């Protein structure tokens, strides 16, 4: 296979499509950028690019329209000029078809700024805190999606999972005309909307809803991309149908349809697959929390059969072979003279998966090491309904009401089997355990949030009232069968568990707040606020043993619980802010009292704790220029002990692990300082980002671990008063033209992170360190001509260490490389592929290296005049090397896992893009 792949890549590098020798028309309309009025008699010239010889010229008519004839045999330069306006210029390659330049906007000389790069229709402009790209100035393929457009925009990168980075920051929201599209799933925009519908792409840091409405800066910033659509693309219908079949019974089916009519947008999609495609991509901001396939105890002491983790309906974590069905419907509209807005979204998902994981772990102790190997086989069937709604009511010019409602309803059925075997450092058996857990859990959740804002005639004066809450109801049942053997010399003791489990959890959380803002001067402002939170939870977890007749009705009081958990918080805020063109500053003082109450209804025992804490934070931004800035954040946060840490519930899911609480815990204090710098030089297509964050945690709450001679692990929460936990991050990068002639861009970055924490293991102080650092070197070309590619190398070093028995730590070299390429061949044929290489060196703890190369090549051909129909054939993991692998450290335990995943298969796919939109119909 490698012998075939090498000449295939060489062929892609040399093939090129020749153009014809006919004439074609160049047309457009010239207007003023500000008021959009036509610029009559504007001069339009067509020059040969190589020597600036005039080929054709003309003037715009009374409506600003122009038309010229362009030869196809030479590269040309189109120049549009008008007195007292900046000139417009665009490079036109030879060949091509009839080209409509659309609206050419010229900027008055008085309004020109240094940060404008004029190549075409002013491709990139900085407007205050926003970087704005003109979509028509960047070439993409026919029927390309927004994601393809983002890839060719300078300063923006998109990885294979659809995650976006802009100017070095991860993008968390993608909006359409300023509105959310399908809630918070960005790739439902980037992989659904067509790039030829886009007018502008804006990148900025979005403040929270409360900060935008009240003017009180809470320091929250979310890197956001806003996609604004062309006016003629806001009426019509478009979508995509896709179907694929492959070897080993792999399949994929997608359907997406969108109907736009002015401000009204209706969209629907559906996906059915078993090749790892569980959604249109990326992960939602509000995670549902259904990732682990185990019964766990939550922070408030409740037992969940469905666990806590990532949202498996939004992205696949690479484990198992999921069989997924995912559908969604979205509706957006504006109405009324005040422009009130409504946004409704509904999703339904169903996923079945089987995960098989083999793991080894090592715990360093003062007198040796404790080793464990494990095997788990988890089968899960999970389904969920989800609704999101938002209504923006502009009551009048000074009064607004924002209402958000969301609800979920789901069911999760799981059958989990696991084995574990423990030894000492000499390989002598200590214990073993096997467990079967079946569970069936239903859950529902409703969240509401209302924000009323009243602004007054005095600019900066406002009053905001907020009412928010959450109501949840979870019920589940299951069977636990477990056998544990402990080896003591020549004797063996066994513990057998055969129980029926029953769980019920209801919670009601309420939050209210009031904030008043007052301007002290043109630049200074202040605010004062008060908030009240009330959280009430009732949790029942019962365990039943079988009677003589085999009926599970004998209550096991030791592992059954009926608890009430109540938390009441009163909080006051006083902040002062300053804003000028150069400096933006906000300092917030927060005084908070938390009253935590727990009642054991079975034992009639109560536990009441109260904590008064001071939590200040400061945010400073200095704008060096319009394209260079420095941000500084300083926070002090008190971390309260949870009720789980104060008084955990007894559980026997694994009798070898016992958790003990501590009613004498006190809050931990974390101080965090972060600093970052960003610069953007559009004339040179160069950007740079550099940042760092350091945290110190005093009086931290951690688990002290004791492992006895039988392998029984006891974990007790306690404050670490003798040492300070430290952690930090460092990141930076530069992007610029690498070979400007061929439009190849280079990116060079560095990253490092460390954590330094302490706990006691068998009475000895243990220092746990996790350190990793590396480089990122990459080059890419995105021109949709000849050959496009992205190649990156990421060498690094990772250290996982414990101060106890340091000779058994895990330190070693890591290396990852990625390649993406696409070659454009004659007859509308494309060759494409991705390659991912991973290497991890052997370490003191794990004496084996890990190497993996995943190469996925493919070929596609487009049909029809508008290239709307595509047929392709590709091979996933052609060398059949995809193996799930991970190494990590947690609480003094160094672990390695291997798990099942999707490897080689062949796939044949057909897709059709259909459009009935203004200007882009097919």
Tab-separated table of N, CA and C in Angstrom, residues 209-218 398 451-465 513-521 523-530 573-577 586-588:
chain	number	residue	atom	x	y	z
A	209	UNK	N	-24.185	38.303	28.268
A	209	UNK	CA	-25.430	39.035	28.051
A	209	UNK	C	-25.619	40.119	29.104
A	210	UNK	N	-25.290	39.788	30.360
A	210	UNK	CA	-25.461	40.765	31.434
A	210	UNK	C	-24.537	41.962	31.249
A	211	UNK	N	-23.274	41.710	30.850
A	211	UNK	CA	-22.322	42.804	30.660
A	211	UNK	C	-22.732	43.700	29.496
A	212	UNK	N	-23.238	43.118	28.405
A	212	UNK	CA	-23.648	43.924	27.256
A	212	UNK	C	-24.852	44.797	27.580
A	213	UNK	N	-25.733	44.302	28.450
A	213	UNK	CA	-26.950	45.054	28.739
A	213	UNK	C	-26.780	46.064	29.860
A	214	UNK	N	-25.927	45.755	30.846
A	214	UNK	CA	-25.784	46.642	31.996
A	214	UNK	C	-24.576	47.553	31.899
A	215	UNK	N	-23.595	47.187	31.086
A	215	UNK	CA	-22.360	47.957	31.029
A	215	UNK	C	-21.389	47.598	32.123
A	216	UNK	N	-21.750	46.655	33.015
A	216	UNK	CA	-20.860	46.201	34.080
A	216	UNK	C	-20.026	45.050	33.542
A	217	UNK	N	-18.744	45.281	33.357
A	217	UNK	CA	-17.873	44.280	32.759
A	217	UNK	C	-17.498	43.246	33.810
A	218	UNK	N	-17.967	42.009	33.610
A	218	UNK	CA	-17.638	40.943	34.543
A	218	UNK	C	-16.355	40.214	34.163
A	398	UNK	N	-35.378	51.999	25.810
A	398	UNK	CA	-34.541	51.946	27.012
A	398	UNK	C	-34.749	50.674	27.836
A	451	UNK	N	-33.711	38.134	32.204
A	451	UNK	CA	-32.902	39.307	32.530
A	451	UNK	C	-33.639	40.551	32.056
A	452	UNK	N	-34.069	41.379	32.998
A	452	UNK	CA	-34.751	42.646	32.707
A	452	UNK	C	-33.765	43.793	32.906
A	453	UNK	N	-33.656	44.659	31.906
A	453	UNK	CA	-32.715	45.778	31.969
A	453	UNK	C	-33.446	47.075	31.635
A	454	UNK	N	-33.278	48.056	32.489
A	454	UNK	CA	-33.847	49.379	32.262
A	454	UNK	C	-32.728	50.408	32.263
A	455	UNK	N	-32.535	51.041	31.108
A	455	UNK	CA	-31.561	52.119	31.003
A	455	UNK	C	-32.276	53.450	31.213
A	456	UNK	N	-31.532	54.416	31.744
A	456	UNK	CA	-32.110	55.730	32.009
A	456	UNK	C	-31.543	56.757	31.034
A	457	UNK	N	-32.106	57.936	31.073
A	457	UNK	CA	-31.692	58.960	30.105
A	457	UNK	C	-30.223	59.325	30.264
A	458	UNK	N	-29.737	59.265	31.492
A	458	UNK	CA	-28.320	59.523	31.704
A	458	UNK	C	-27.531	58.324	31.212
A	459	UNK	N	-26.635	58.542	30.260
A	459	UNK	CA	-25.891	57.450	29.646
A	459	UNK	C	-25.057	56.713	30.699
A	460	UNK	N	-25.208	55.397	30.754
A	460	UNK	CA	-24.447	54.589	31.700
A	460	UNK	C	-25.211	54.215	32.941
A	461	UNK	N	-26.367	54.869	33.180
A	461	UNK	CA	-27.173	54.536	34.353
A	461	UNK	C	-28.181	53.465	33.960
A	462	UNK	N	-28.240	52.386	34.759
A	462	UNK	CA	-29.152	51.292	34.423
A	462	UNK	C	-29.491	50.486	35.668
A	463	UNK	N	-30.580	49.733	35.554
A	463	UNK	CA	-31.005	48.814	36.595
A	463	UNK	C	-31.319	47.484	35.931
A	464	UNK	N	-30.745	46.397	36.478
A	464	UNK	CA	-30.965	45.068	35.918
A	464	UNK	C	-31.475	44.136	37.005
A	465	UNK	N	-32.492	43.351	36.646
A	465	UNK	CA	-33.067	42.362	37.544
A	465	UNK	C	-33.001	41.003	36.848
A	513	UNK	N	-31.117	38.263	41.343
A	513	UNK	CA	-30.087	39.284	41.529
A	513	UNK	C	-30.602	40.635	41.042
A	514	UNK	N	-30.013	41.684	41.575
A	514	UNK	CA	-30.303	43.059	41.161
A	514	UNK	C	-28.978	43.803	41.054
A	515	UNK	N	-28.808	44.572	39.981
A	515	UNK	CA	-27.569	45.328	39.751
A	515	UNK	C	-27.924	46.740	39.292
A	516	UNK	N	-27.300	47.710	39.929
A	516	UNK	CA	-27.501	49.118	39.559
A	516	UNK	C	-26.163	49.707	39.131
A	517	UNK	N	-26.138	50.368	37.979
A	517	UNK	CA	-24.912	50.999	37.478
A	517	UNK	C	-25.080	52.504	37.443
A	518	UNK	N	-23.995	53.195	37.712
A	518	UNK	CA	-24.018	54.660	37.742
A	518	UNK	C	-22.716	55.198	37.157
A	519	UNK	N	-22.786	56.092	36.143
A	519	UNK	CA	-21.561	56.704	35.608
A	519	UNK	C	-21.037	57.774	36.570
A	520	UNK	N	-19.748	57.694	36.875
A	520	UNK	CA	-19.123	58.713	37.712
A	520	UNK	C	-18.618	59.882	36.889
A	521	UNK	N	-18.264	59.585	35.639
A	521	UNK	CA	-17.825	60.609	34.692
A	521	UNK	C	-17.961	60.013	33.302
A	523	UNK	N	-15.747	58.603	31.605
A	523	UNK	CA	-14.966	57.380	31.492
A	523	UNK	C	-15.100	56.453	32.685
A	524	UNK	N	-15.436	56.971	33.847
A	524	UNK	CA	-15.524	56.148	35.044
A	524	UNK	C	-16.970	55.738	35.315
A	525	UNK	N	-17.150	54.534	35.803
A	525	UNK	CA	-18.480	54.042	36.142
A	525	UNK	C	-18.362	53.134	37.365
A	526	UNK	N	-19.472	52.940	38.030
A	526	UNK	CA	-19.500	52.049	39.189
A	526	UNK	C	-20.813	51.268	39.178
A	527	UNK	N	-20.838	50.175	39.915
A	527	UNK	CA	-22.064	49.386	40.022
A	527	UNK	C	-22.104	48.714	41.379
A	528	UNK	N	-23.321	48.430	41.812
A	528	UNK	CA	-23.534	47.715	43.059
A	528	UNK	C	-24.606	46.658	42.811
A	529	UNK	N	-24.396	45.467	43.367
A	529	UNK	CA	-25.336	44.387	43.096
A	529	UNK	C	-25.491	43.459	44.284
A	530	UNK	N	-26.620	42.754	44.289
A	530	UNK	CA	-26.905	41.764	45.326
A	530	UNK	C	-27.538	40.555	44.649
A	573	UNK	N	-21.888	42.644	45.507
A	573	UNK	CA	-20.829	43.048	44.586
A	573	UNK	C	-20.739	44.563	44.520
A	574	UNK	N	-19.523	45.053	44.489
A	574	UNK	CA	-19.261	46.475	44.260
A	574	UNK	C	-18.106	46.569	43.267
A	575	UNK	N	-18.341	47.231	42.140
A	575	UNK	CA	-17.299	47.297	41.114
A	575	UNK	C	-17.099	48.727	40.645
A	576	UNK	N	-15.882	48.966	40.162
A	576	UNK	CA	-15.512	50.255	39.587
A	576	UNK	C	-14.856	49.981	38.245
A	577	UNK	N	-15.259	50.748	37.218
A	577	UNK	CA	-14.705	50.533	35.891
A	577	UNK	C	-14.285	51.824	35.226
A	586	UNK	N	-11.580	47.179	34.997
A	586	UNK	CA	-12.709	46.892	35.869
A	586	UNK	C	-12.216	46.140	37.097
A	587	UNK	N	-12.617	46.612	38.281
A	587	UNK	CA	-12.254	45.974	39.541
A	587	UNK	C	-13.537	45.653	40.292
A	588	UNK	N	-13.720	44.375	40.634
A	588	UNK	CA	-14.951	43.926	41.263
A	588	UNK	C	-14.655	43.319	42.629
